[in-house]
PDB file of C-alpha atoms and ligand atoms in Angstrom:
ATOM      1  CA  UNK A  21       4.680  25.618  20.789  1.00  0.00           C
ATOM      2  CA  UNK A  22       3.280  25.046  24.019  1.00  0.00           C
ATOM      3  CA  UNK A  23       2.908  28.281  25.764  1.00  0.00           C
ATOM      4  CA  UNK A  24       2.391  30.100  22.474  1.00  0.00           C
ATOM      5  CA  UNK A  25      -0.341  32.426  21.476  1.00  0.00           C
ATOM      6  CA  UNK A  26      -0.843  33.966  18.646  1.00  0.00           C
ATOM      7  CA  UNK A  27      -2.112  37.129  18.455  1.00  0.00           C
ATOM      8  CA  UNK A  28      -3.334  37.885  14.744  1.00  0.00           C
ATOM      9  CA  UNK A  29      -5.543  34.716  13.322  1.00  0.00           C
ATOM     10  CA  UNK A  30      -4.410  36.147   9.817  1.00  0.00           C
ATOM     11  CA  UNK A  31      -0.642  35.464  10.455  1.00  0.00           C
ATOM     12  CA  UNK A  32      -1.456  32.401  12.993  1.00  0.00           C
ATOM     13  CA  UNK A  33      -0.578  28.412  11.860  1.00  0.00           C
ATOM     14  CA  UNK A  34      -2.722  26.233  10.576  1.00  0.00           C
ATOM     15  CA  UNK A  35      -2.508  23.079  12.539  1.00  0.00           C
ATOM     16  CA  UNK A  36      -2.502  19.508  11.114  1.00  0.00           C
ATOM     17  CA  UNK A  37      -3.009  16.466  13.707  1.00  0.00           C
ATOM     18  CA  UNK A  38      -2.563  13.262  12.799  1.00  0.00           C
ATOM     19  CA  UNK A  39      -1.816  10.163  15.395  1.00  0.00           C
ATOM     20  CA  UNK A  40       1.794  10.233  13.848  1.00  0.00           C
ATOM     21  CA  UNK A  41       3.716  10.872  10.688  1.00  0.00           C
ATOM     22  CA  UNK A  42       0.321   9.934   7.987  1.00  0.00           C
ATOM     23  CA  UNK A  43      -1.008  13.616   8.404  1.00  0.00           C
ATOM     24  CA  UNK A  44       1.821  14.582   6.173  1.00  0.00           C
ATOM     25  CA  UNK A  45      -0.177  13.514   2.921  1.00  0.00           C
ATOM     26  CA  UNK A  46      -3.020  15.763   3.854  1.00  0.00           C
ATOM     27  CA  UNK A  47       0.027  18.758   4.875  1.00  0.00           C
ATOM     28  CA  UNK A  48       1.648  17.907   1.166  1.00  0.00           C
ATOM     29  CA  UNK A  49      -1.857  18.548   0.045  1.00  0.00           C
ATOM     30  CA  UNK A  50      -2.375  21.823   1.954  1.00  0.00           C
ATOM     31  CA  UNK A  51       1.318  23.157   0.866  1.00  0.00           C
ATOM     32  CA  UNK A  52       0.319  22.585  -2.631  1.00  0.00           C
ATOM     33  CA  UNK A  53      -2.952  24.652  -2.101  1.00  0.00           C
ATOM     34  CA  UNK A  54      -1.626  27.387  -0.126  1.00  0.00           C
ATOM     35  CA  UNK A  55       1.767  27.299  -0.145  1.00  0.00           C
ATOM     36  CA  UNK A  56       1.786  31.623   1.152  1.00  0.00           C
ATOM     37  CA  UNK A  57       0.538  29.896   5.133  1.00  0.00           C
ATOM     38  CA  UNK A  58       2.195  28.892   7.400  1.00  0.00           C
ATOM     39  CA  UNK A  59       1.315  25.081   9.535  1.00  0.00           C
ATOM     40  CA  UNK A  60       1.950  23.768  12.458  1.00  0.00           C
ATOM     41  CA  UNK A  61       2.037  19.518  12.400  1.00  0.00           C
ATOM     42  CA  UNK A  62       1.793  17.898  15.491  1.00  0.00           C
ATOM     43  CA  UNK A  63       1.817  14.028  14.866  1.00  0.00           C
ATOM     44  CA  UNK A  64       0.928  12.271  18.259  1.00  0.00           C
ATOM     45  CA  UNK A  65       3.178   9.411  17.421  1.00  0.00           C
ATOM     46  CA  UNK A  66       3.759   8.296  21.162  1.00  0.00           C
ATOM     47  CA  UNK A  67      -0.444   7.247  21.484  1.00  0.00           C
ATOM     48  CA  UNK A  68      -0.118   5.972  17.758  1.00  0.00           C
ATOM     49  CA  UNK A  69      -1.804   3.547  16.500  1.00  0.00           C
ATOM     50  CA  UNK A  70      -5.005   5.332  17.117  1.00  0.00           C
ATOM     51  CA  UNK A  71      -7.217   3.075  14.685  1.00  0.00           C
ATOM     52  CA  UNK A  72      -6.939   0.079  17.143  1.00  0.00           C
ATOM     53  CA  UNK A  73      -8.075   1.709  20.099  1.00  0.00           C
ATOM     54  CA  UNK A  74     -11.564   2.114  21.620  1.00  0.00           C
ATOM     55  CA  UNK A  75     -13.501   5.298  19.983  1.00  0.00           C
ATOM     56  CA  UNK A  76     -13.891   7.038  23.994  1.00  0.00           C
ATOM     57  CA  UNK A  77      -9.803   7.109  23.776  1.00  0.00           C
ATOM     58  CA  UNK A  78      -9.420   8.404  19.985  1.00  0.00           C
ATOM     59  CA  UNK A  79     -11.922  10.951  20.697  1.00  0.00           C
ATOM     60  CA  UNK A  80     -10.474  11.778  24.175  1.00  0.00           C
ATOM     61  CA  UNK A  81      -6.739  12.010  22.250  1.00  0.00           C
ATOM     62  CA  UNK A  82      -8.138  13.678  19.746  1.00  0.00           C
ATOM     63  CA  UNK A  83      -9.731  16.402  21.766  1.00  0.00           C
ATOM     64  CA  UNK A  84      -6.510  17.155  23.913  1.00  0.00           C
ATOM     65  CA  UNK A  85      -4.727  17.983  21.205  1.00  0.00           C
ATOM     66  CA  UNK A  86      -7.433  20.409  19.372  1.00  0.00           C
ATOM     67  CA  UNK A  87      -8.092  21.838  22.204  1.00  0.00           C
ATOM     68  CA  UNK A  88      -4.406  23.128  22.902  1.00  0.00           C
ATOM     69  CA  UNK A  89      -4.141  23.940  19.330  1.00  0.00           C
ATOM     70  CA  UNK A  90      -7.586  26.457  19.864  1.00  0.00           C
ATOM     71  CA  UNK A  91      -5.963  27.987  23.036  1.00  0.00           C
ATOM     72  CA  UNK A  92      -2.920  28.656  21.097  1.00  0.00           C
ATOM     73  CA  UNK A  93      -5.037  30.408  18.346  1.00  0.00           C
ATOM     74  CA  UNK A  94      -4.333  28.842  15.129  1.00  0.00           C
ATOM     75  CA  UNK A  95      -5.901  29.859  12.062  1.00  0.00           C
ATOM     76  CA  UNK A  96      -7.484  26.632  11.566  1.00  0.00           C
ATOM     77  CA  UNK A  97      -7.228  23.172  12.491  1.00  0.00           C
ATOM     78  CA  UNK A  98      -7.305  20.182  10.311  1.00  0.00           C
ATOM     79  CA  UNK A  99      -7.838  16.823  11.630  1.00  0.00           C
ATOM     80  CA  UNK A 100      -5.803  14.768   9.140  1.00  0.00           C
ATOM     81  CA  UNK A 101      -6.656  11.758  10.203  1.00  0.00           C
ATOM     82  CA  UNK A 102      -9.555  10.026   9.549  1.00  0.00           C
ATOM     83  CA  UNK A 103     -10.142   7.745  12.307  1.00  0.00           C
ATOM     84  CA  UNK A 104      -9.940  10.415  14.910  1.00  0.00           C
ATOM     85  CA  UNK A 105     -11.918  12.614  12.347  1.00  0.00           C
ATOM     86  CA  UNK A 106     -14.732   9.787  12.424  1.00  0.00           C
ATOM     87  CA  UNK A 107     -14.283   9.781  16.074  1.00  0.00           C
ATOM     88  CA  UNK A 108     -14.211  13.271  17.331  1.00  0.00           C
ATOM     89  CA  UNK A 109     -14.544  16.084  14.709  1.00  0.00           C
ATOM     90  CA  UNK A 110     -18.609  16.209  15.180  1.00  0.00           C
ATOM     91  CA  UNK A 111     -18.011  16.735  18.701  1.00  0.00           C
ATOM     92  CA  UNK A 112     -15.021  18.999  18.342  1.00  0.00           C
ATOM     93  CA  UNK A 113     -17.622  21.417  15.925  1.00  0.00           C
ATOM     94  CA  UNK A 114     -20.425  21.280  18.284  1.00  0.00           C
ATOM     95  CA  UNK A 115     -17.682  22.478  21.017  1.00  0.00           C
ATOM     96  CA  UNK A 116     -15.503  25.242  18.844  1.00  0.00           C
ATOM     97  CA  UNK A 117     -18.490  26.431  16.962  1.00  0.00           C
ATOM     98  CA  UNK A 118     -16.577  29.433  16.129  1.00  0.00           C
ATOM     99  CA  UNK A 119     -13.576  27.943  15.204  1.00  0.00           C
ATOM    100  CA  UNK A 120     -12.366  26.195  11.783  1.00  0.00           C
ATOM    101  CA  UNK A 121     -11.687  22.442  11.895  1.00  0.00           C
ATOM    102  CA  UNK A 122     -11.962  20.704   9.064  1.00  0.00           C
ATOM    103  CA  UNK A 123     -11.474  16.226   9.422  1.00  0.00           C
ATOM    104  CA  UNK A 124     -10.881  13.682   6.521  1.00  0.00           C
ATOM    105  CA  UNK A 125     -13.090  10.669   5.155  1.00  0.00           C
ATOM    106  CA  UNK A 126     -12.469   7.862   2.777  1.00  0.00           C
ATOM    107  CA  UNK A 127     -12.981   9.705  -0.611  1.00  0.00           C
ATOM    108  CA  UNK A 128     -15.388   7.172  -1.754  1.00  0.00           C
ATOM    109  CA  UNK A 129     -16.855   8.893  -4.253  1.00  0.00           C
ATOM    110  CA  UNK A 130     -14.643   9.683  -6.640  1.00  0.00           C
ATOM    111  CA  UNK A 131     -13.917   5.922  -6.457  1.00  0.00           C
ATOM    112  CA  UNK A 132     -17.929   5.026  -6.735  1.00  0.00           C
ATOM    113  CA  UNK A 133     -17.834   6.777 -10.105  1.00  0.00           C
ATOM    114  CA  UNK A 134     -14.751   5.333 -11.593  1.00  0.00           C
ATOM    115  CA  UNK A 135     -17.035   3.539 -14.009  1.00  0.00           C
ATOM    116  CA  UNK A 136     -19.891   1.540 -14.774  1.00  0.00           C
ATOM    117  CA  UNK A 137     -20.641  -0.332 -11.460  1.00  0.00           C
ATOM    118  CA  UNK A 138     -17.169  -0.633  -9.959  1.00  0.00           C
ATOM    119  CA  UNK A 139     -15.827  -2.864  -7.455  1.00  0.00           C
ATOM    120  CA  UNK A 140     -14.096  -0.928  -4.718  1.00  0.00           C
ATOM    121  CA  UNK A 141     -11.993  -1.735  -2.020  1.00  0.00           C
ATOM    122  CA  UNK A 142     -11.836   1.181   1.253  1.00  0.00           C
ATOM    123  CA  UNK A 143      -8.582   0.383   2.914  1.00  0.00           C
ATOM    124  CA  UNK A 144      -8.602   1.877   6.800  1.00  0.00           C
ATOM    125  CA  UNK A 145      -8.734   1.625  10.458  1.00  0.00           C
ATOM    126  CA  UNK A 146     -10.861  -0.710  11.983  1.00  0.00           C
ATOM    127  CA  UNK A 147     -12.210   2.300  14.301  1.00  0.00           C
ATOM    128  CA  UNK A 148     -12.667   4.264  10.779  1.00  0.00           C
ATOM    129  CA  UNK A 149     -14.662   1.283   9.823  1.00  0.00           C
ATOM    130  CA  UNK A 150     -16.845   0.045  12.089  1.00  0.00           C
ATOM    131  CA  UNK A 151     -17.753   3.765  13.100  1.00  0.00           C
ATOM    132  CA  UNK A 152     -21.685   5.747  11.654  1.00  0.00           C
ATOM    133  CA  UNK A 153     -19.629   7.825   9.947  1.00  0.00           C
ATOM    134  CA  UNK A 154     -18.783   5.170   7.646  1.00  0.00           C
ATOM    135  CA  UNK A 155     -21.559   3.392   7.385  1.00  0.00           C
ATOM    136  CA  UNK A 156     -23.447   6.354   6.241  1.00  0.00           C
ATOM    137  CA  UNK A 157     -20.931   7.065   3.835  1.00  0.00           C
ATOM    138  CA  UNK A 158     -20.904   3.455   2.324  1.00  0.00           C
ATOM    139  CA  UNK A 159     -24.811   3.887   1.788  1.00  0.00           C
ATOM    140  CA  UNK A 160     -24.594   6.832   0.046  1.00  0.00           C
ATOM    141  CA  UNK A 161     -22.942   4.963  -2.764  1.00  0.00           C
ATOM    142  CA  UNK A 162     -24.135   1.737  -1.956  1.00  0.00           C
ATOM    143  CA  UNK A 163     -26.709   1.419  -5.099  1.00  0.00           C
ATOM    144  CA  UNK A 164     -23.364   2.558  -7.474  1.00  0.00           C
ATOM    145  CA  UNK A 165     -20.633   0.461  -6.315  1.00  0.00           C
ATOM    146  CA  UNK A 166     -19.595  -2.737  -4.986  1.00  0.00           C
ATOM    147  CA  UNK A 167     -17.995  -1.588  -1.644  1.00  0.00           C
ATOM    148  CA  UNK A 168     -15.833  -4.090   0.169  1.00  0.00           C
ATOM    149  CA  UNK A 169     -14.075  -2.557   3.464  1.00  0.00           C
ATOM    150  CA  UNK A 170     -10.389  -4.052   4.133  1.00  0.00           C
ATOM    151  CA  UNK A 171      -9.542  -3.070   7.386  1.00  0.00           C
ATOM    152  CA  UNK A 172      -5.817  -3.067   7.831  1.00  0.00           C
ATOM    153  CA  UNK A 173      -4.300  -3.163  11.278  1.00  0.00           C
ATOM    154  CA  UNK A 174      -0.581  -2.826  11.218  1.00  0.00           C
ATOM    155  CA  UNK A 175      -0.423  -1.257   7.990  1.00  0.00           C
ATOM    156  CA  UNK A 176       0.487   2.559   9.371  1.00  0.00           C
ATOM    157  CA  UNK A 177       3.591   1.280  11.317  1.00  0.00           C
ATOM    158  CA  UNK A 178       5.423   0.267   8.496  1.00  0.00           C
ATOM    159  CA  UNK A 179       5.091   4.060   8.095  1.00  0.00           C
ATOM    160  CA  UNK A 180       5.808   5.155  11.243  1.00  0.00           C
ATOM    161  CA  UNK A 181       9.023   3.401  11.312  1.00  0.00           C
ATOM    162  CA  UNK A 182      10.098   4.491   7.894  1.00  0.00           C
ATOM    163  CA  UNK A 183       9.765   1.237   6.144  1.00  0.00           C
ATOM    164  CA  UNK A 184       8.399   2.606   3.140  1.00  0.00           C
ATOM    165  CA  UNK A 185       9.611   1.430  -0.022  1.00  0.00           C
ATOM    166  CA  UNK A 186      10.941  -2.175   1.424  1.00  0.00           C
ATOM    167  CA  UNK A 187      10.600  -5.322   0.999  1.00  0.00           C
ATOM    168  CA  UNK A 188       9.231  -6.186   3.959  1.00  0.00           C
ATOM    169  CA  UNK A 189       6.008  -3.795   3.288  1.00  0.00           C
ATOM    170  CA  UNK A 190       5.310  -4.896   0.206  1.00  0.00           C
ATOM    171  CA  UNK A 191       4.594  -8.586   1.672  1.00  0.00           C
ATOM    172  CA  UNK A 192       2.614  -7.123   4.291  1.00  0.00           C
ATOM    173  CA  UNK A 193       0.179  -5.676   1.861  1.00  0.00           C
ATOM    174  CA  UNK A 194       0.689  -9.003  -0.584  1.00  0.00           C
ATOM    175  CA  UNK A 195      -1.176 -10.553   2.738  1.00  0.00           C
ATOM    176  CA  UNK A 196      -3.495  -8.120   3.057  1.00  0.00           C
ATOM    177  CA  UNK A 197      -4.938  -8.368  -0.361  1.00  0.00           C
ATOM    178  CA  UNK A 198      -4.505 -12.011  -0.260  1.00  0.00           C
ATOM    179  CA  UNK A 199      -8.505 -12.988  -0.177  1.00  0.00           C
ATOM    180  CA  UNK A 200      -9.338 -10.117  -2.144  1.00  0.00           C
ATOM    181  CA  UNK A 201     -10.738 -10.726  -6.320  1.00  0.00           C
ATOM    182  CA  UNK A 202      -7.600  -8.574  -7.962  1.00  0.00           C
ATOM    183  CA  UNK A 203      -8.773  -9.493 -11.314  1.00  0.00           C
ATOM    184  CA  UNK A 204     -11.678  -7.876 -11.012  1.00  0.00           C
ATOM    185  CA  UNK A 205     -10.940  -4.303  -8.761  1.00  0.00           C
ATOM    186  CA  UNK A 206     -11.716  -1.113  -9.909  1.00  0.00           C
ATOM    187  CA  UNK A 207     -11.163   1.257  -7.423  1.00  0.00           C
ATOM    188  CA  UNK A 208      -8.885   1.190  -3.574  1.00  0.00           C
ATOM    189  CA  UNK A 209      -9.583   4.421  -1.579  1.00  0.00           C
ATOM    190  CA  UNK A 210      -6.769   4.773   0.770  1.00  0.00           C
ATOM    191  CA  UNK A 211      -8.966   5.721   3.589  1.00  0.00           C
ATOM    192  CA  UNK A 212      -6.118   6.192   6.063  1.00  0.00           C
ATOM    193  CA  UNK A 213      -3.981   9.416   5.701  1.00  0.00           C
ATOM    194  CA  UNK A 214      -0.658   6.460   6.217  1.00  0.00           C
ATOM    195  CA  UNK A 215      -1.097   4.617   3.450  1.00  0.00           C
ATOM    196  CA  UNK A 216      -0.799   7.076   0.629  1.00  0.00           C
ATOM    197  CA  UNK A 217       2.983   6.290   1.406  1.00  0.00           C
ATOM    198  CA  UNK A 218       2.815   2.662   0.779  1.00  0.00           C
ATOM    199  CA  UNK A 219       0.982   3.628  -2.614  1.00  0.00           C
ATOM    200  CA  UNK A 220       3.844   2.322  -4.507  1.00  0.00           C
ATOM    201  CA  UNK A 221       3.789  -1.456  -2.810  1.00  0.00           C
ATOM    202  CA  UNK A 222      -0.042  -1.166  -3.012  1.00  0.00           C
ATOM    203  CA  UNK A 223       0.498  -0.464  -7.007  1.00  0.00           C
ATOM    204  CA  UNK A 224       2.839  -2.923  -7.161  1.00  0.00           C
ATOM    205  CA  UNK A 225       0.111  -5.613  -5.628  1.00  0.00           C
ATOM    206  CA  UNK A 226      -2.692  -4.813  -7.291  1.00  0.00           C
ATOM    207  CA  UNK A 227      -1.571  -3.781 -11.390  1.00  0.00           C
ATOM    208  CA  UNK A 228      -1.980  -0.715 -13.304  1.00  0.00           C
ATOM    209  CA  UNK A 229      -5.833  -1.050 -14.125  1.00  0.00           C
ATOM    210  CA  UNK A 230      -6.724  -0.071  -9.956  1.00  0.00           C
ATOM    211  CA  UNK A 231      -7.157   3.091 -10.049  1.00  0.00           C
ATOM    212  CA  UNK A 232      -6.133   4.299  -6.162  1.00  0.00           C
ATOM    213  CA  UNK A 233      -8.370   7.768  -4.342  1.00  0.00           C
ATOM    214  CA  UNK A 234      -7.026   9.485  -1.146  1.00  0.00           C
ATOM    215  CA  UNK A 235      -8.959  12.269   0.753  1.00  0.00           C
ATOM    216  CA  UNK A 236      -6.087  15.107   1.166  1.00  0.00           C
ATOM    217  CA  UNK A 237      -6.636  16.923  -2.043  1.00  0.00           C
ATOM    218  CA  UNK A 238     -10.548  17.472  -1.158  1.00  0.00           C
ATOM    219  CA  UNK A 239      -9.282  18.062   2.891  1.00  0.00           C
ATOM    220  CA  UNK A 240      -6.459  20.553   0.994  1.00  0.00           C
ATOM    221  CA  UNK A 241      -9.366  22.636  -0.922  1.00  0.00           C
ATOM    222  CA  UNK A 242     -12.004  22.565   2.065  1.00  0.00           C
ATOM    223  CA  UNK A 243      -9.728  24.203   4.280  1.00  0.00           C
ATOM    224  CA  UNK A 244      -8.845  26.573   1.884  1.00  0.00           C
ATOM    225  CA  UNK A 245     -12.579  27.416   1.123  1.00  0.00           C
ATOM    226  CA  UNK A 246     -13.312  27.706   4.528  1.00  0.00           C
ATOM    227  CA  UNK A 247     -10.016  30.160   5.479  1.00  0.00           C
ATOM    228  CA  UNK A 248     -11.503  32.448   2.802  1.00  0.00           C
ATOM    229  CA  UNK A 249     -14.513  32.388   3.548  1.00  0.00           C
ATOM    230  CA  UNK A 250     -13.995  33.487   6.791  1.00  0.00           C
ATOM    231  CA  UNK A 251     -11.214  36.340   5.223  1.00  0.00           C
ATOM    232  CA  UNK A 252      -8.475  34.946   6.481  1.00  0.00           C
ATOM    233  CA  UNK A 253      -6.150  33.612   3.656  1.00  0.00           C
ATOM    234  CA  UNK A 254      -2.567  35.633   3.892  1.00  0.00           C
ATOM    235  CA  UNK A 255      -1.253  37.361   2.017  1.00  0.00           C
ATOM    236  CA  UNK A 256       0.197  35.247  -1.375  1.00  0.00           C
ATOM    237  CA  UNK A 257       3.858  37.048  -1.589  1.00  0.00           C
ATOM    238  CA  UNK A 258       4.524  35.164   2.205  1.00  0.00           C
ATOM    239  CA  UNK A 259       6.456  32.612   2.172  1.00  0.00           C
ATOM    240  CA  UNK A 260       5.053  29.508   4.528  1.00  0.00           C
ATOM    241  CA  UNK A 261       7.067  27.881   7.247  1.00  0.00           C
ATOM    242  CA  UNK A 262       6.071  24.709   8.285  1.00  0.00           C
ATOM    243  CA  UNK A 263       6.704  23.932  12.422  1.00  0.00           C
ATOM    244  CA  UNK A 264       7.196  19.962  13.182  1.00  0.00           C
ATOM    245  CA  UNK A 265       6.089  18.773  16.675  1.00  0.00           C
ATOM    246  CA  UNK A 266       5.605  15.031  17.233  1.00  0.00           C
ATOM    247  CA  UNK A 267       4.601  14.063  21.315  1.00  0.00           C
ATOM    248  CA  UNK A 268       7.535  10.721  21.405  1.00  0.00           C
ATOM    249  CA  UNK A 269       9.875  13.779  21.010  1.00  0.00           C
ATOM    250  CA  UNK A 270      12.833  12.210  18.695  1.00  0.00           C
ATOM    251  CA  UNK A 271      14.594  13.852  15.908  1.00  0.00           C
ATOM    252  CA  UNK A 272      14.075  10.837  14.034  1.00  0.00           C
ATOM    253  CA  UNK A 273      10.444  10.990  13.802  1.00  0.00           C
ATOM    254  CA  UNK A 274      10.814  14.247  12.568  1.00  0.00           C
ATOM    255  CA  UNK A 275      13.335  13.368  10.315  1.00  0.00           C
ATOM    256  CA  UNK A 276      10.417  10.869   9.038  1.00  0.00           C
ATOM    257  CA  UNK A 277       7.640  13.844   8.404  1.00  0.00           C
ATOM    258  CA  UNK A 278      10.388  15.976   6.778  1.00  0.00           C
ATOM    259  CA  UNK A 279      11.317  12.725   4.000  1.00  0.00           C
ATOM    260  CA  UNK A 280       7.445  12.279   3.234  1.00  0.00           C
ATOM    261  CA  UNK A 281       6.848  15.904   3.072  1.00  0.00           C
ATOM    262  CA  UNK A 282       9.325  16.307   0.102  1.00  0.00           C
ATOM    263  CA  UNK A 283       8.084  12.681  -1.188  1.00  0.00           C
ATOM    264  CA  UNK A 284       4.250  14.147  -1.029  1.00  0.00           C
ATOM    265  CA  UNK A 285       5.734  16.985  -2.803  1.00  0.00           C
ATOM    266  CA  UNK A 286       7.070  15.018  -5.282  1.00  0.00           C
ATOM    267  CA  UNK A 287      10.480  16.140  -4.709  1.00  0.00           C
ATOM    268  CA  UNK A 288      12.198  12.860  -3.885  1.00  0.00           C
TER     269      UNK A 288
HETATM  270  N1  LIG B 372      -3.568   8.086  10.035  1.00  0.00           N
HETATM  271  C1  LIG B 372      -4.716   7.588  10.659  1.00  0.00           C
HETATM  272  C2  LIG B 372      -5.949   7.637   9.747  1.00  0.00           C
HETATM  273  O1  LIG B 372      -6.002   8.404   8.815  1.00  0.00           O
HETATM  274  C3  LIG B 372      -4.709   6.308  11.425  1.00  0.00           C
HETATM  275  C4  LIG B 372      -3.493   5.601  11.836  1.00  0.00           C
HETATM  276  C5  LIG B 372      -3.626   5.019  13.227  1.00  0.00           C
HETATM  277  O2  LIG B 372      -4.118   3.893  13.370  1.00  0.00           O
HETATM  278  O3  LIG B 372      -3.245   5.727  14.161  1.00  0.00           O
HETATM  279  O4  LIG B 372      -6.898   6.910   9.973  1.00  0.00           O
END
């Protein structure tokens, strides 16, 4: 994709960034809401993890890739990650002005509203976390819910390597959940675009009355809004191809993106 450039914006990509294979969740979001366009992922697995890193080198990560994806003339881009959206995507506007780029945040409100009160657990980064974006978020909703954030560091390479569905993940997030009140959880926002594929072990954990939010389906319809808006949605009779680019390179990780794509689908 490198030296590409596309000529017509109509017909151009959208590109979807995520530090690694996560992004997928938000792309099985965006192929459910326009499934006539075509996108471009580019996972930057060989940086990843990205949430344990200081914000100057998310943002500075984060901007290399947009940046290329701009000179190539996509359509759109879509930051599906939400650390790097809390660390770069105000900047990234104020730069592209002109340009679409649409980023991800916990989707704590749904969650806030689940009923009367609710406790609520945000799994994410610890960048996502500790960053204003958050915080301003969390005080939106503060007088609503009980909002506990659970960072979880080492969570998204059990996805990155494929592990989901074992064994071995569904201790790790056992631990993880080990000092938190079960009985009494409402609400987990999976505020990290990874962990919607650990959503099964996270089930499993926590019992059928937590009721679990993820951001891609509001991402999904934003970037649709805004692509029309701007009157450049294709035409519905194309068919979309989806290009896979990942910066470590290897067929496998590839491999990886294609498995959750058809799990995000619900095909698998
Ligand atoms: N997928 C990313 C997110 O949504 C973070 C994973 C990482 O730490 O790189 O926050």
């Amino acid at each position: 994709m490198e030296q590409i450039h596309f000529t017509e914006k109509q017909n151009a990509p959208i590109a979807v960034f995520d530090s690694g294979v996560g992004g997928i969740s938000v792309l099985g979001a965006l192929v459910k809401e326009m499934p006539y366009e075509d996108f471009w992922y580019m996972g930057d697995s060989a940086n990843a993890p990205y949430g344990t890193k200081s914000l100057e080198e998310v943002r500075r990560l984060t901007a290399i890739q947009v940046e290329r994806f701009i000179i190539c003339g996509v359509k759109a881009v879509v930051v599906a990650c939400n650390t790097a959206t809390s660390a770069a995507v105000r900047f990234l506007r104020e730069q592209y002005p002109d340009e679409i780029i649409v980023g991800i945040e916990p989707a704590l409100k749904p969650a806030a509203y689940v009923c009367e009160n609710p406790n609520v657990v945000v799994m994410a980064t610890p960048v996502t976390l500790r960053e204003e974006k958050f915080h301003k978020l969390m005080d939106r909703y503060r007088d609503r819910a009980n909002i506990t954030p659970l960072p979880c560091p080492g969570l998204m390479e059990y996805i990155e390597q494929g592990k989901a569905g074992t064994e071995e993940l569904l201790i790790f997030v056992d631990k993880l959940f080990s000092h938190v009140d079960k009985e009494n959880l409402d609400a987990v926002v999976l505020g990290c675009t990874h962990y919607p594929f650990a959503k099964n072990e996270i089930c499993k954990v926590l019992g059928p009355n937590v009721q679990l939010f993820d951001g891609a389906p509001g991402t999904a319809r934003e970037t649709r809004r805004r692509i029309k808006e701007a009157g450049l949605l294709r035409d519905e009779t194309h068919i979309g191809r989806i290009t896979y680019e990942n910066s470590l390179n290897s067929d496998e990780k590839i491999n990886i993106c294609k498995r959750l794509l058809e799990k995000s689908l619900g095909k698998e």
